[in-house]
Coordinates of C-alpha atoms and ligand atoms in Angstrom, one line a residue:
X262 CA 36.3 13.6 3.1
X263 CA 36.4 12.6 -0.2
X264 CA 33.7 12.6 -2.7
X265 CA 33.3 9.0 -2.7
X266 CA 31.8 9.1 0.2
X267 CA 29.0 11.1 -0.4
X268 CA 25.6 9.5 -2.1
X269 CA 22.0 10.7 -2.4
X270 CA 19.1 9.2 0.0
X271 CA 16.0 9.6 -0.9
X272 CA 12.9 8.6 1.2
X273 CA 9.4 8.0 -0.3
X274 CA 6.7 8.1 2.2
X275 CA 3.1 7.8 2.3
X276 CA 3.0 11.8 2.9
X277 CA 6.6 12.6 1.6
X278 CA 9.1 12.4 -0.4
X279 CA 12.4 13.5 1.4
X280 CA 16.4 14.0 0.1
X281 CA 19.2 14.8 0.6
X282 CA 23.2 14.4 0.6
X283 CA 24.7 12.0 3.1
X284 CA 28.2 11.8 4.2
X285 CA 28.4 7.7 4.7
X286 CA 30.9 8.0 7.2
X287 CA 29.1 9.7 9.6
X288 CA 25.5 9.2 8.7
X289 CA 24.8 12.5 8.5
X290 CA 23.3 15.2 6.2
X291 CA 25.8 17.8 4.2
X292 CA 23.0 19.4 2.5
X293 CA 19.8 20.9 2.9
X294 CA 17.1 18.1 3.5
X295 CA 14.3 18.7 0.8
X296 CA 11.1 17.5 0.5
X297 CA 7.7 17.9 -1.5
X298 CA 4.3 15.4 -1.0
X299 CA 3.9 12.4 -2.2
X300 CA 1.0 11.8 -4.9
X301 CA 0.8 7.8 -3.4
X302 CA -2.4 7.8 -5.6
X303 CA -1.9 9.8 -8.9
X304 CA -0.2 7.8 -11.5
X305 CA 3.4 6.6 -11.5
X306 CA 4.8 9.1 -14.1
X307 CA 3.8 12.1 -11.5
X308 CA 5.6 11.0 -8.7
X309 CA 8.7 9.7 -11.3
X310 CA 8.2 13.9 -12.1
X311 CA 8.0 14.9 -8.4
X312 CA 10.8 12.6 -7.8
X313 CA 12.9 14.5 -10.7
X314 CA 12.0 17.2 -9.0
X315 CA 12.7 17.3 -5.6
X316 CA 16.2 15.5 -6.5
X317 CA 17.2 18.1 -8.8
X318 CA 18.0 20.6 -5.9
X319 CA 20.9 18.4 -4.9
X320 CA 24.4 19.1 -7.0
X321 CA 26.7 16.2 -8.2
X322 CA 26.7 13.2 -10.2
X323 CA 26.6 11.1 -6.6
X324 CA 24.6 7.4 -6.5
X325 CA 21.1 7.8 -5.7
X326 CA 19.5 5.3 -2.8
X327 CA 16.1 5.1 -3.3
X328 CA 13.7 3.8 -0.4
X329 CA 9.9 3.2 -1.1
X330 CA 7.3 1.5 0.8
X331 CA 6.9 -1.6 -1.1
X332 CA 8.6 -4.9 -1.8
X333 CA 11.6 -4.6 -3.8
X334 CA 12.6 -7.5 -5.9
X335 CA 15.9 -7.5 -8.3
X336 CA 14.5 -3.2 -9.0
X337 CA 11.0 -4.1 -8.9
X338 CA 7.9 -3.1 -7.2
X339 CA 6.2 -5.9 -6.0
X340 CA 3.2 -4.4 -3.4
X341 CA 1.7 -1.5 -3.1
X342 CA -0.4 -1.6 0.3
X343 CA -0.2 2.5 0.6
X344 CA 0.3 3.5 -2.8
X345 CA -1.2 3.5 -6.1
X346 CA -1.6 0.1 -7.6
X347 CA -0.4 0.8 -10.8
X348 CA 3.2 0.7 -9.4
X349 CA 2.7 -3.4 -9.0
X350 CA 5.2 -4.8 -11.4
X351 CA 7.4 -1.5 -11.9
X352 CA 11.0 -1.1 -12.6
X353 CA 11.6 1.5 -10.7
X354 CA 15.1 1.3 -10.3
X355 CA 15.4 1.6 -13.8
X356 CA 12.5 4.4 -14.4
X357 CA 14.4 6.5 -11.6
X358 CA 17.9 6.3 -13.0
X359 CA 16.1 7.4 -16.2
X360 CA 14.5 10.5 -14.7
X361 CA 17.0 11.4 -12.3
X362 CA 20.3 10.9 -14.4
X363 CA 22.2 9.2 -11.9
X364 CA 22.9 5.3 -11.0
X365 CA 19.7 4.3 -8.7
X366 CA 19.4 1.8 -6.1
X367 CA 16.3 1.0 -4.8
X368 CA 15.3 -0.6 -0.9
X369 CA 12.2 -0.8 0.9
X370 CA 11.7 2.0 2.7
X371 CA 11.8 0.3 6.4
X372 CA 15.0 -1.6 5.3
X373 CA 16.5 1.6 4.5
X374 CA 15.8 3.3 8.4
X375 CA 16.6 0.0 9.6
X376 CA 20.5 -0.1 8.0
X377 CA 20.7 3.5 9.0
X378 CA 20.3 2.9 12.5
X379 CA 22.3 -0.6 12.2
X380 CA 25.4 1.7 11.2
X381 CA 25.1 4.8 13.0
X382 CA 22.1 4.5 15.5
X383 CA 20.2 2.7 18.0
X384 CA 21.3 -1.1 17.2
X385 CA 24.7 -0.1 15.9
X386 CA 27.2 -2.8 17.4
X387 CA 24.0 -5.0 18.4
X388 CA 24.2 -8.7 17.8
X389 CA 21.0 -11.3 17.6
X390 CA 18.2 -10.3 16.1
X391 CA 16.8 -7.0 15.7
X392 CA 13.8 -5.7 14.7
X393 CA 13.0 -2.1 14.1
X394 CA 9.3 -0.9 13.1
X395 CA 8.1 2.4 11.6
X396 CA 5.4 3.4 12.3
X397 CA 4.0 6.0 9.7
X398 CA 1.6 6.2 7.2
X399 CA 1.7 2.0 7.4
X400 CA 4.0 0.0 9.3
X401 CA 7.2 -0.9 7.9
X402 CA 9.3 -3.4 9.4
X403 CA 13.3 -4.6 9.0
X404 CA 15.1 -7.8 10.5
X405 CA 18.9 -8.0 11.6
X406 CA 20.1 -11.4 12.5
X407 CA 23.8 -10.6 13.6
X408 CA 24.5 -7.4 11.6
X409 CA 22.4 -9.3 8.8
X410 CA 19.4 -8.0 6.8
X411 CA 16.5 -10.0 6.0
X412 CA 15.2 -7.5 3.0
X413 CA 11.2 -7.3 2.8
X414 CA 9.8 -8.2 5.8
X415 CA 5.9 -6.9 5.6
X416 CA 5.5 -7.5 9.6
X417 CA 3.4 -4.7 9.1
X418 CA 0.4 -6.7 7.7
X419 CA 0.9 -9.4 10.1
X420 CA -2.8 -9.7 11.5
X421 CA -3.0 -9.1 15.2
X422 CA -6.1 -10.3 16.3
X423 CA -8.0 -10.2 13.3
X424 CA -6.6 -6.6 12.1
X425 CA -3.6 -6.2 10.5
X426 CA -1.2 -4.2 12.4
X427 CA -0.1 -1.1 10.6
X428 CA -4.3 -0.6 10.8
X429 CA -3.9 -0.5 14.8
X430 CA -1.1 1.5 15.2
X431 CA 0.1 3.0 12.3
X432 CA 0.9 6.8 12.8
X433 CA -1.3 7.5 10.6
X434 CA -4.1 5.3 12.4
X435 CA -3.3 8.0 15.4
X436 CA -4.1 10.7 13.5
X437 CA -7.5 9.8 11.2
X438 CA -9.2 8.0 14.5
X439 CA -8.0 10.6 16.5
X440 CA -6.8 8.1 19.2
X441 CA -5.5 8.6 23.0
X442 CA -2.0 8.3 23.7
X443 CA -3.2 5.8 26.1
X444 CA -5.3 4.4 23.1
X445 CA -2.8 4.0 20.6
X446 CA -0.3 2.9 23.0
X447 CA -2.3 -0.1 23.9
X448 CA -2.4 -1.1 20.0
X449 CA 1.2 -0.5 19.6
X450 CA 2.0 -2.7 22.7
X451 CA -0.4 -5.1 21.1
X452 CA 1.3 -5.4 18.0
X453 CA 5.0 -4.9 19.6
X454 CA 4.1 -7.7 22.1
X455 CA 2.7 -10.1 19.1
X456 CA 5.4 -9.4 16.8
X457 CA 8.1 -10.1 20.0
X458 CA 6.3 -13.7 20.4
X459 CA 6.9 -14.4 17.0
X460 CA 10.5 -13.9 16.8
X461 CA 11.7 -13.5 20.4
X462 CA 14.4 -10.3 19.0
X463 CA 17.1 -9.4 21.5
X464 CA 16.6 -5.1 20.6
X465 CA 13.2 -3.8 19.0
X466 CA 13.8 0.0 17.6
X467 CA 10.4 2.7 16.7
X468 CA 11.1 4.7 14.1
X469 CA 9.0 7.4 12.5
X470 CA 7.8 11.1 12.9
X471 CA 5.5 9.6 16.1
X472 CA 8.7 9.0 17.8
X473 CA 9.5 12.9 18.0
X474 CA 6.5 12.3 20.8
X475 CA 8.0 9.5 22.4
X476 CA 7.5 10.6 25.6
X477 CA 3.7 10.6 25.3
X478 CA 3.7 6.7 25.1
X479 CA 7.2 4.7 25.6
X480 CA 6.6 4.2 29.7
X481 CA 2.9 2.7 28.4
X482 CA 5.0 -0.4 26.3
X483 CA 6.0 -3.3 28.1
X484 CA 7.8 -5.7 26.4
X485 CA 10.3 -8.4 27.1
X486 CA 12.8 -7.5 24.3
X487 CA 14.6 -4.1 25.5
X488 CA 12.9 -1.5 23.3
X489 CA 14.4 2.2 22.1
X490 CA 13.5 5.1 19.7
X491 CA 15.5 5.0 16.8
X492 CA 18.4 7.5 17.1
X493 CA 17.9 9.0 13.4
X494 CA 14.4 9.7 13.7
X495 CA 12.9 11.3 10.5
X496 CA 16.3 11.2 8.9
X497 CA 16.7 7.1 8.8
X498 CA 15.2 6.3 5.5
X499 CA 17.1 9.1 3.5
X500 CA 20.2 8.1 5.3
X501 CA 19.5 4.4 5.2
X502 CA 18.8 4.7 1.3
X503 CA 22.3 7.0 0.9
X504 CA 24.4 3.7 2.4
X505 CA 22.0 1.2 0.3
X506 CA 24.3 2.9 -2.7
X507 CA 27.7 0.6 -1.2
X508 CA 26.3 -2.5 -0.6
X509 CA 24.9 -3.5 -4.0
Ligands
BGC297 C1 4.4 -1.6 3.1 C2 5.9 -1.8 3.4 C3 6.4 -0.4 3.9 C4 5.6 0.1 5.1 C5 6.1 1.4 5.6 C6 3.7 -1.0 4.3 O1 2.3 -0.8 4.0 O2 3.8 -2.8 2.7 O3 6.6 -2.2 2.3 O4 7.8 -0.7 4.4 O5 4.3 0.2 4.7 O6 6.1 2.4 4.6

């Protein structure tokens, strides 16, 4: 194993940010994964700083991928459904190589689990169209058309009978409602079952922390695409973001 094939993933979430080093041809972590919370709400320059921060226990000079839960344009933020507002219009790709000292590439944050488990998980070697969901503190969503990635997809905030989805079954929607299994189940087959009428995809993957419970709610989906856990779990955006740094 050489050098070169080690990068950086980081992975932004609405509670969490998460790193660590990634060896590309396997997918899998060589370092400790670190973590600290996210302030989504304080201003940009303290979670730039917690960012610094939680980066800086990693050695080496190696590319940083960066996933966040927005749209990313050309390095730039362009939403900011779960986050402070004031990161609308940001280049973070270039703020982050500026407080991390390293090269920074930035993805959305779904994108990033959804390449992870493309190359080394659940739809690796899978052909047609793919959709994978995860389902934490929104709904992020990525798109595969033959191996393919069709970047920012914000199926997410499709509205499903007049609510948009990641406010039906969200985990985080689990959690402050204090659903049912049987409960949330029923939204996420909902909004599986919608989202499967829309683009008819040949594999759907769940991804997320909620998966970890999958056996509290996968036998209560029923949908006509086959439909798995992702094979990463929790580790899909950092990894994800880690192989975002080869295909710029
Ligand atoms: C954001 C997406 C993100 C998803 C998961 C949504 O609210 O709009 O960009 O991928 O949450 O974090």
């Amino acid at each position: 194993m050489t050098s070169s094939n080690l990068a950086i993933g980081v992975d932004v979430g609405g509670s969490s940010i998460k790193c660590a080093l990634v060896d590309l041809d396997t997918g899998t972590f060589v370092s400790e994964r670190f973590s600290t919370p996210t302030p989504a709400q304080d201003s940009t320059e303290t979670l730039l700083t917690a960012l610094a921060t939680v980066v800086a226990n990693l050695p080496g000079d190696h590319a940083v991928g960066l996933a966040f839960p927005s749209v990313i344009r050309n390095g730039t933020v362009r939403t900011a459904a779960n986050l402070n507002k004031a990161w609308i219009g940001q280049p973070l790709a270039k703020l982050a190589t500026e407080h991390l000292h390293r090269p920074v590439v930035l993805i959305n944050d779904a994108d990033a689990a959804g390449l992870a488990e493309l190359h080394y998980g659940a739809a690796r070697g899978v052909d047609g169209t793919v959709l994978l969901l995860t389902l934490g503190t929104g709904i992020g969503s990525a798109l595969f058309i033959d191996g393919k990635l069709v970047p920012n997809t914000e199926f997410g905030h499709l509205e499903v009978k007049g609510q948009e989805a990641e406010h039906r079954a969200s985990g985080r929607v689990k959690v402050e409602k204090n659903m049912t299994w049987d409960a949330w189940a029923a939204e996420l087959n909902l909004v599986v079952n919608t989202m499967h009428a829309l683009m008819w995809p040949d594999l759907i993957v769940l991804c997320g922390g909620i998966t970890d419970e999958s056996e509290k709610f996968m036998d209560k989906l029923h949908c006509e695409a086959e439909l798995v856990i992702g094979a990463l779990r929790s580790e899909a955006g950092i990894v994800g973001a880690a192989l975002a740094t080869t295909l710029v």
